[in-house]
Amino acid sequence: MKTAIKPLVLATAVSVAGLTGMISTAQAEVSGNIGAVSKYIFRGGVESDTPAVQGGLDWGNDSGVYVGYWGSSLDYGDDDSSNGIENDFYVGWGGGDQFTWDIGFLYYYYINLSDANTPELYGSLGWGPVSLGAAYAMDDSAWTNQGDIYWTLAAEGEVGGGFTLGAKAGYYTYEKEGEFISSTASSNFRDLDLYVSHPLGATNADMGLHYIVGGKDRDDIDLDDQVVLSLGLTF
């Protein structure tokens, strides 16, 4: 599930019947989020260099099964008359306390952007405040090749006074040839997101400041460092 900065395969071993049973017997709840960022950075790349509006809606139950949607405005599109919109639809299963896990399937669907739609499988394992994740591209598109894997290592924790500090490093391994794009590099450090956040009073809103260290893209081109302000509300 994505957050304002982004803050996921349904396991094939889980049968449809078993999944249906978990959904029907577990208590469910719906949650949502809405927010804005001064610019939208996705895996080190700029998706919107102007402020973007973002938000999502999630349904989950106490078995750990969830489905959801997350979207963001973009500042570019196929034509000059309108910009694109990113829409992410996902389903997954996760849980745990000290040891955590999450596996799922996510589909990126873009409005006013040609050949950008693509599915991903994702998963993560965590221990305490640290987690290791991976996202596997299942098809070629204008921005990824089938077989690309985006690896992440993240840590987050409260430091007192209501402040939360976190860091998330991203590393890409690339398939060099696809239907739409080819790559010079086989792998690269992609980005490092260093952030601090704090709630706004007694509300369900919080503000964040991110410093994103840019790595290299699939053609060994340096990505710029970025500073991003975020404001989000959960409900």
PDB file of C-alpha atoms in Angstrom:
ATOM      1  CA  MET A   1       0.000   0.000   0.000  1.00  0.00           C
ATOM      2  CA  LYS A   2       1.324   3.377  -0.934  1.00  0.00           C
ATOM      3  CA  THR A   3       1.674   6.455   1.181  1.00  0.00           C
ATOM      4  CA  ALA A   4       2.328  10.030   0.200  1.00  0.00           C
ATOM      5  CA  ILE A   5       5.834   9.135  -0.953  1.00  0.00           C
ATOM      6  CA  LYS A   6       5.059   5.824  -1.601  1.00  0.00           C
ATOM      7  CA  PRO A   7       4.771   5.003   1.523  1.00  0.00           C
ATOM      8  CA  LEU A   8       3.543  -3.763  -1.661  1.00  0.00           C
ATOM      9  CA  VAL A   9       1.431 -11.647  -5.458  1.00  0.00           C
ATOM     10  CA  LEU A  10      -1.120 -12.955  -3.895  1.00  0.00           C
ATOM     11  CA  ALA A  11       0.701 -16.234  -3.102  1.00  0.00           C
ATOM     12  CA  THR A  12      -0.119 -18.909  -5.617  1.00  0.00           C
ATOM     13  CA  ALA A  13      -0.027 -21.418  -2.787  1.00  0.00           C
ATOM     14  CA  VAL A  14      -3.123 -19.805  -1.286  1.00  0.00           C
ATOM     15  CA  SER A  15      -6.149 -21.385  -2.966  1.00  0.00           C
ATOM     16  CA  VAL A  16      -9.185 -19.347  -3.974  1.00  0.00           C
ATOM     17  CA  ALA A  17     -11.320 -21.386  -1.617  1.00  0.00           C
ATOM     18  CA  GLY A  18      -8.941 -20.820   1.288  1.00  0.00           C
ATOM     19  CA  LEU A  19      -8.776 -17.098   0.569  1.00  0.00           C
ATOM     20  CA  THR A  20     -12.557 -16.860   0.393  1.00  0.00           C
ATOM     21  CA  GLY A  21     -12.782 -18.618   3.741  1.00  0.00           C
ATOM     22  CA  MET A  22     -10.403 -16.183   5.388  1.00  0.00           C
ATOM     23  CA  ILE A  23     -12.329 -13.211   3.993  1.00  0.00           C
ATOM     24  CA  SER A  24     -15.719 -14.495   5.092  1.00  0.00           C
ATOM     25  CA  THR A  25     -14.754 -15.386   8.677  1.00  0.00           C
ATOM     26  CA  ALA A  26     -12.510 -12.419   9.556  1.00  0.00           C
ATOM     27  CA  GLN A  27     -13.607  -8.974  10.695  1.00  0.00           C
ATOM     28  CA  ALA A  28     -12.938  -6.277   8.085  1.00  0.00           C
ATOM     29  CA  GLU A  29     -12.363  -2.550   8.084  1.00  0.00           C
ATOM     30  CA  VAL A  30     -11.956   0.202   5.503  1.00  0.00           C
ATOM     31  CA  SER A  31      -9.364   2.981   5.727  1.00  0.00           C
ATOM     32  CA  GLY A  32      -8.300   5.794   3.472  1.00  0.00           C
ATOM     33  CA  ASN A  33      -5.670   8.433   2.958  1.00  0.00           C
ATOM     34  CA  ILE A  34      -5.375  11.709   1.094  1.00  0.00           C
ATOM     35  CA  GLY A  35      -2.474  14.090   0.819  1.00  0.00           C
ATOM     36  CA  ALA A  36      -0.174  16.221  -1.273  1.00  0.00           C
ATOM     37  CA  VAL A  37       3.542  16.337  -2.009  1.00  0.00           C
ATOM     38  CA  SER A  38       5.662  19.218  -3.266  1.00  0.00           C
ATOM     39  CA  LYS A  39       6.857  16.866  -6.025  1.00  0.00           C
ATOM     40  CA  TYR A  40       6.254  13.172  -6.758  1.00  0.00           C
ATOM     41  CA  ILE A  41       9.389  11.028  -6.833  1.00  0.00           C
ATOM     42  CA  PHE A  42       9.007   7.340  -7.713  1.00  0.00           C
ATOM     43  CA  ARG A  43      12.044   5.106  -7.229  1.00  0.00           C
ATOM     44  CA  GLY A  44      14.364   8.056  -7.631  1.00  0.00           C
ATOM     45  CA  GLY A  45      12.712   9.377 -10.799  1.00  0.00           C
ATOM     46  CA  VAL A  46      10.599  12.520 -11.062  1.00  0.00           C
ATOM     47  CA  GLU A  47       6.957  11.732 -11.871  1.00  0.00           C
ATOM     48  CA  SER A  48       5.787  15.271 -11.119  1.00  0.00           C
ATOM     49  CA  ASP A  49       8.105  18.232 -10.646  1.00  0.00           C
ATOM     50  CA  THR A  50       5.129  20.279  -9.423  1.00  0.00           C
ATOM     51  CA  PRO A  51       2.868  19.574  -6.419  1.00  0.00           C
ATOM     52  CA  ALA A  52       0.863  16.363  -6.753  1.00  0.00           C
ATOM     53  CA  VAL A  53      -2.389  15.292  -5.124  1.00  0.00           C
ATOM     54  CA  GLN A  54      -2.456  11.674  -3.947  1.00  0.00           C
ATOM     55  CA  GLY A  55      -4.816   9.375  -2.112  1.00  0.00           C
ATOM     56  CA  GLY A  56      -6.053   5.859  -1.647  1.00  0.00           C
ATOM     57  CA  LEU A  57      -8.588   3.514  -0.121  1.00  0.00           C
ATOM     58  CA  ASP A  58      -7.939   0.132   1.522  1.00  0.00           C
ATOM     59  CA  TRP A  59     -10.088  -2.772   2.671  1.00  0.00           C
ATOM     60  CA  GLY A  60      -8.546  -5.391   4.970  1.00  0.00           C
ATOM     61  CA  ASN A  61      -9.510  -7.967   7.563  1.00  0.00           C
ATOM     62  CA  ASP A  62      -7.824  -9.525  10.566  1.00  0.00           C
ATOM     63  CA  SER A  63      -6.655 -12.532   8.553  1.00  0.00           C
ATOM     64  CA  GLY A  64      -4.208 -10.157   6.804  1.00  0.00           C
ATOM     65  CA  VAL A  65      -5.943 -10.157   3.412  1.00  0.00           C
ATOM     66  CA  TYR A  66      -6.347  -6.715   1.846  1.00  0.00           C
ATOM     67  CA  VAL A  67      -7.292  -4.973  -1.399  1.00  0.00           C
ATOM     68  CA  GLY A  68      -6.787  -1.347  -2.246  1.00  0.00           C
ATOM     69  CA  TYR A  69      -6.341   1.543  -4.617  1.00  0.00           C
ATOM     70  CA  TRP A  70      -3.851   4.424  -4.657  1.00  0.00           C
ATOM     71  CA  GLY A  71      -3.579   7.252  -7.180  1.00  0.00           C
ATOM     72  CA  SER A  72      -1.532  10.336  -7.961  1.00  0.00           C
ATOM     73  CA  SER A  73      -1.658  13.247 -10.350  1.00  0.00           C
ATOM     74  CA  LEU A  74       1.270  13.624 -12.762  1.00  0.00           C
ATOM     75  CA  ASP A  75       2.600  16.692 -14.553  1.00  0.00           C
ATOM     76  CA  TYR A  76       3.016  15.075 -17.980  1.00  0.00           C
ATOM     77  CA  GLY A  77       0.885  13.115 -20.435  1.00  0.00           C
ATOM     78  CA  ASP A  78       0.541  12.005 -24.040  1.00  0.00           C
ATOM     79  CA  ASP A  79      -0.555  15.471 -25.180  1.00  0.00           C
ATOM     80  CA  ASP A  80      -0.336  19.099 -24.083  1.00  0.00           C
ATOM     81  CA  SER A  81      -4.020  19.377 -23.233  1.00  0.00           C
ATOM     82  CA  SER A  82      -4.029  17.170 -20.119  1.00  0.00           C
ATOM     83  CA  ASN A  83      -1.625  15.446 -17.754  1.00  0.00           C
ATOM     84  CA  GLY A  84      -1.553  11.765 -16.868  1.00  0.00           C
ATOM     85  CA  ILE A  85      -2.922  10.086 -13.752  1.00  0.00           C
ATOM     86  CA  GLU A  86      -1.370   7.054 -12.054  1.00  0.00           C
ATOM     87  CA  ASN A  87      -3.781   4.451 -10.651  1.00  0.00           C
ATOM     88  CA  ASP A  88      -2.479   1.519  -8.593  1.00  0.00           C
ATOM     89  CA  PHE A  89      -4.750  -1.443  -7.819  1.00  0.00           C
ATOM     90  CA  TYR A  90      -3.462  -4.134  -5.467  1.00  0.00           C
ATOM     91  CA  VAL A  91      -4.377  -7.230  -3.487  1.00  0.00           C
ATOM     92  CA  GLY A  92      -2.226  -8.978  -0.923  1.00  0.00           C
ATOM     93  CA  TRP A  93      -1.763 -10.770   2.356  1.00  0.00           C
ATOM     94  CA  GLY A  94       0.433  -9.727   5.260  1.00  0.00           C
ATOM     95  CA  GLY A  95       0.771  -9.671   8.997  1.00  0.00           C
ATOM     96  CA  GLY A  96       2.995 -10.389  11.960  1.00  0.00           C
ATOM     97  CA  ASP A  97       4.233  -8.553  15.023  1.00  0.00           C
ATOM     98  CA  GLN A  98       7.976  -8.642  15.597  1.00  0.00           C
ATOM     99  CA  PHE A  99       8.432 -10.703  12.430  1.00  0.00           C
ATOM    100  CA  THR A 100       6.319  -9.353   9.555  1.00  0.00           C
ATOM    101  CA  TRP A 101       5.561 -10.385   5.983  1.00  0.00           C
ATOM    102  CA  ASP A 102       3.665  -9.015   3.008  1.00  0.00           C
ATOM    103  CA  ILE A 103       3.042 -10.545  -0.431  1.00  0.00           C
ATOM    104  CA  GLY A 104       0.847  -9.165  -3.178  1.00  0.00           C
ATOM    105  CA  PHE A 105      -0.005  -8.260  -6.752  1.00  0.00           C
ATOM    106  CA  LEU A 106      -0.142  -4.665  -8.009  1.00  0.00           C
ATOM    107  CA  TYR A 107      -1.328  -3.299 -11.350  1.00  0.00           C
ATOM    108  CA  TYR A 108      -0.245   0.150 -12.533  1.00  0.00           C
ATOM    109  CA  TYR A 109      -2.918   1.702 -14.768  1.00  0.00           C
ATOM    110  CA  TYR A 110      -2.223   5.115 -16.294  1.00  0.00           C
ATOM    111  CA  ILE A 111      -4.639   7.589 -17.816  1.00  0.00           C
ATOM    112  CA  ASN A 112      -3.307   9.624 -20.764  1.00  0.00           C
ATOM    113  CA  LEU A 113       0.015   7.741 -20.862  1.00  0.00           C
ATOM    114  CA  SER A 114       0.604   5.227 -23.638  1.00  0.00           C
ATOM    115  CA  ASP A 115       2.197   1.794 -23.041  1.00  0.00           C
ATOM    116  CA  ALA A 116       2.790   2.520 -19.338  1.00  0.00           C
ATOM    117  CA  ASN A 117       0.395  -0.006 -17.753  1.00  0.00           C
ATOM    118  CA  THR A 118       2.137  -2.935 -16.102  1.00  0.00           C
ATOM    119  CA  PRO A 119       1.640  -5.606 -13.382  1.00  0.00           C
ATOM    120  CA  GLU A 120       4.066  -6.316 -10.533  1.00  0.00           C
ATOM    121  CA  LEU A 121       4.493  -8.998  -7.913  1.00  0.00           C
ATOM    122  CA  TYR A 122       5.848  -7.746  -4.606  1.00  0.00           C
ATOM    123  CA  GLY A 123       6.862  -9.088  -1.241  1.00  0.00           C
ATOM    124  CA  SER A 124       8.679  -8.110   1.932  1.00  0.00           C
ATOM    125  CA  LEU A 125       9.990  -9.594   5.164  1.00  0.00           C
ATOM    126  CA  GLY A 126      10.611  -7.567   8.294  1.00  0.00           C
ATOM    127  CA  TRP A 127      12.090  -7.908  11.750  1.00  0.00           C
ATOM    128  CA  GLY A 128      11.313  -5.115  14.173  1.00  0.00           C
ATOM    129  CA  PRO A 129      11.892  -1.763  12.470  1.00  0.00           C
ATOM    130  CA  VAL A 130      13.837  -3.219   9.503  1.00  0.00           C
ATOM    131  CA  SER A 131      12.372  -4.725   6.338  1.00  0.00           C
ATOM    132  CA  LEU A 132      13.652  -6.151   3.046  1.00  0.00           C
ATOM    133  CA  GLY A 133      11.411  -6.045  -0.020  1.00  0.00           C
ATOM    134  CA  ALA A 134      11.324  -6.761  -3.746  1.00  0.00           C
ATOM    135  CA  ALA A 135       9.010  -5.839  -6.636  1.00  0.00           C
ATOM    136  CA  TYR A 136       9.122  -7.936  -9.840  1.00  0.00           C
ATOM    137  CA  ALA A 137       7.854  -6.502 -13.147  1.00  0.00           C
ATOM    138  CA  MET A 138       5.643  -9.041 -14.937  1.00  0.00           C
ATOM    139  CA  ASP A 139       5.451  -7.367 -18.354  1.00  0.00           C
ATOM    140  CA  ASP A 140       7.202  -4.884 -20.608  1.00  0.00           C
ATOM    141  CA  SER A 141       6.040  -1.282 -20.563  1.00  0.00           C
ATOM    142  CA  ALA A 142       7.317   2.178 -21.392  1.00  0.00           C
ATOM    143  CA  TRP A 143       9.133   2.401 -18.037  1.00  0.00           C
ATOM    144  CA  THR A 144      10.152  -1.159 -17.126  1.00  0.00           C
ATOM    145  CA  ASN A 145      11.055  -4.511 -18.683  1.00  0.00           C
ATOM    146  CA  GLN A 146       9.641  -7.866 -17.680  1.00  0.00           C
ATOM    147  CA  GLY A 147      12.057  -9.319 -15.136  1.00  0.00           C
ATOM    148  CA  ASP A 148      13.206  -6.000 -13.652  1.00  0.00           C
ATOM    149  CA  ILE A 149      13.412  -6.245  -9.853  1.00  0.00           C
ATOM    150  CA  TYR A 150      13.398  -3.276  -7.506  1.00  0.00           C
ATOM    151  CA  TRP A 151      14.964  -4.252  -4.159  1.00  0.00           C
ATOM    152  CA  THR A 152      14.438  -2.203  -0.997  1.00  0.00           C
ATOM    153  CA  LEU A 153      15.937  -2.103   2.484  1.00  0.00           C
ATOM    154  CA  ALA A 154      14.063   0.106   4.954  1.00  0.00           C
ATOM    155  CA  ALA A 155      14.111   1.062   8.628  1.00  0.00           C
ATOM    156  CA  GLU A 156      11.852   3.354  10.630  1.00  0.00           C
ATOM    157  CA  GLY A 157      11.397   4.251  14.274  1.00  0.00           C
ATOM    158  CA  GLU A 158      10.116   6.854  16.705  1.00  0.00           C
ATOM    159  CA  VAL A 159      12.784   9.051  18.292  1.00  0.00           C
ATOM    160  CA  GLY A 160      10.748  11.001  20.845  1.00  0.00           C
ATOM    161  CA  GLY A 161       8.668  14.124  20.776  1.00  0.00           C
ATOM    162  CA  GLY A 162       6.329  12.539  18.256  1.00  0.00           C
ATOM    163  CA  PHE A 163       9.003  12.474  15.556  1.00  0.00           C
ATOM    164  CA  THR A 164       9.585   9.457  13.328  1.00  0.00           C
ATOM    165  CA  LEU A 165      12.850   8.960  11.439  1.00  0.00           C
ATOM    166  CA  GLY A 166      13.212   6.573   8.537  1.00  0.00           C
ATOM    167  CA  ALA A 167      15.393   5.513   5.629  1.00  0.00           C
ATOM    168  CA  LYS A 168      14.642   3.446   2.540  1.00  0.00           C
ATOM    169  CA  ALA A 169      17.292   2.395   0.027  1.00  0.00           C
ATOM    170  CA  GLY A 170      16.380   1.128  -3.437  1.00  0.00           C
ATOM    171  CA  TYR A 171      18.463  -1.010  -5.828  1.00  0.00           C
ATOM    172  CA  TYR A 172      17.425  -2.142  -9.325  1.00  0.00           C
ATOM    173  CA  THR A 173      18.418  -5.246 -11.255  1.00  0.00           C
ATOM    174  CA  TYR A 174      17.481  -4.844 -14.932  1.00  0.00           C
ATOM    175  CA  GLU A 175      16.517  -7.018 -17.866  1.00  0.00           C
ATOM    176  CA  LYS A 176      18.465  -5.348 -20.658  1.00  0.00           C
ATOM    177  CA  GLU A 177      16.024  -5.821 -23.555  1.00  0.00           C
ATOM    178  CA  GLY A 178      12.266  -5.308 -23.635  1.00  0.00           C
ATOM    179  CA  GLU A 179       9.525  -4.457 -26.079  1.00  0.00           C
ATOM    180  CA  PHE A 180       9.771  -0.713 -25.461  1.00  0.00           C
ATOM    181  CA  ILE A 181      13.130   0.007 -23.810  1.00  0.00           C
ATOM    182  CA  SER A 182      16.660  -1.338 -23.524  1.00  0.00           C
ATOM    183  CA  SER A 183      19.254  -0.873 -20.790  1.00  0.00           C
ATOM    184  CA  THR A 184      22.926  -0.084 -20.602  1.00  0.00           C
ATOM    185  CA  ALA A 185      23.265  -1.248 -17.001  1.00  0.00           C
ATOM    186  CA  SER A 186      22.417  -4.662 -15.579  1.00  0.00           C
ATOM    187  CA  SER A 187      21.957  -3.206 -12.090  1.00  0.00           C
ATOM    188  CA  ASN A 188      22.318   0.073 -10.205  1.00  0.00           C
ATOM    189  CA  PHE A 189      21.812   1.725  -6.849  1.00  0.00           C
ATOM    190  CA  ARG A 190      18.654   3.720  -7.522  1.00  0.00           C
ATOM    191  CA  ASP A 191      17.767   5.937  -4.561  1.00  0.00           C
ATOM    192  CA  LEU A 192      17.941   6.551  -0.812  1.00  0.00           C
ATOM    193  CA  ASP A 193      15.000   8.256   0.902  1.00  0.00           C
ATOM    194  CA  LEU A 194      15.877   9.834   4.268  1.00  0.00           C
ATOM    195  CA  TYR A 195      12.854  11.301   6.026  1.00  0.00           C
ATOM    196  CA  VAL A 196      11.385  12.705   9.206  1.00  0.00           C
ATOM    197  CA  SER A 197       7.671  13.036   9.984  1.00  0.00           C
ATOM    198  CA  HIS A 198       5.530  14.426  12.795  1.00  0.00           C
ATOM    199  CA  PRO A 199       1.773  14.394  13.486  1.00  0.00           C
ATOM    200  CA  LEU A 200      -0.186  17.624  13.304  1.00  0.00           C
ATOM    201  CA  GLY A 201      -1.656  18.068  16.768  1.00  0.00           C
ATOM    202  CA  ALA A 202      -4.395  15.624  17.726  1.00  0.00           C
ATOM    203  CA  THR A 203      -5.510  15.107  14.112  1.00  0.00           C
ATOM    204  CA  ASN A 204      -4.892  12.083  11.889  1.00  0.00           C
ATOM    205  CA  ALA A 205      -2.668  14.245   9.701  1.00  0.00           C
ATOM    206  CA  ASP A 206       1.102  14.396   9.595  1.00  0.00           C
ATOM    207  CA  MET A 207       3.822  16.336   7.804  1.00  0.00           C
ATOM    208  CA  GLY A 208       7.033  14.932   6.410  1.00  0.00           C
ATOM    209  CA  LEU A 209      10.324  16.123   5.003  1.00  0.00           C
ATOM    210  CA  HIS A 210      12.226  13.824   2.632  1.00  0.00           C
ATOM    211  CA  TYR A 211      15.745  14.116   1.292  1.00  0.00           C
ATOM    212  CA  ILE A 212      16.087  11.696  -1.609  1.00  0.00           C
ATOM    213  CA  VAL A 213      19.592  10.802  -2.732  1.00  0.00           C
ATOM    214  CA  GLY A 214      19.555   9.972  -6.431  1.00  0.00           C
ATOM    215  CA  GLY A 215      21.508   7.014  -7.795  1.00  0.00           C
ATOM    216  CA  LYS A 216      21.650   5.990 -11.462  1.00  0.00           C
ATOM    217  CA  ASP A 217      18.992   4.889 -13.927  1.00  0.00           C
ATOM    218  CA  ARG A 218      19.085   1.899 -16.268  1.00  0.00           C
ATOM    219  CA  ASP A 219      21.314   3.827 -18.706  1.00  0.00           C
ATOM    220  CA  ASP A 220      23.866   4.809 -16.024  1.00  0.00           C
ATOM    221  CA  ILE A 221      22.598   8.399 -16.013  1.00  0.00           C
ATOM    222  CA  ASP A 222      22.811  10.134 -12.630  1.00  0.00           C
ATOM    223  CA  LEU A 223      19.525  10.962 -10.909  1.00  0.00           C
ATOM    224  CA  ASP A 224      19.304  14.304  -9.111  1.00  0.00           C
ATOM    225  CA  ASP A 225      18.938  14.585  -5.351  1.00  0.00           C
ATOM    226  CA  GLN A 226      15.484  15.819  -4.340  1.00  0.00           C
ATOM    227  CA  VAL A 227      13.866  17.535  -1.359  1.00  0.00           C
ATOM    228  CA  VAL A 228      10.164  16.764  -0.893  1.00  0.00           C
ATOM    229  CA  LEU A 229       7.592  18.088   1.553  1.00  0.00           C
ATOM    230  CA  SER A 230       4.544  15.915   2.252  1.00  0.00           C
ATOM    231  CA  LEU A 231       1.212  16.384   3.995  1.00  0.00           C
ATOM    232  CA  GLY A 232      -1.109  13.447   4.589  1.00  0.00           C
ATOM    233  CA  LEU A 233      -4.370  12.625   6.342  1.00  0.00           C
ATOM    234  CA  THR A 234      -5.617   9.138   7.193  1.00  0.00           C
ATOM    235  CA  PHE A 235      -9.222   8.267   7.952  1.00  0.00           C
TER     236      PHE A 235
END
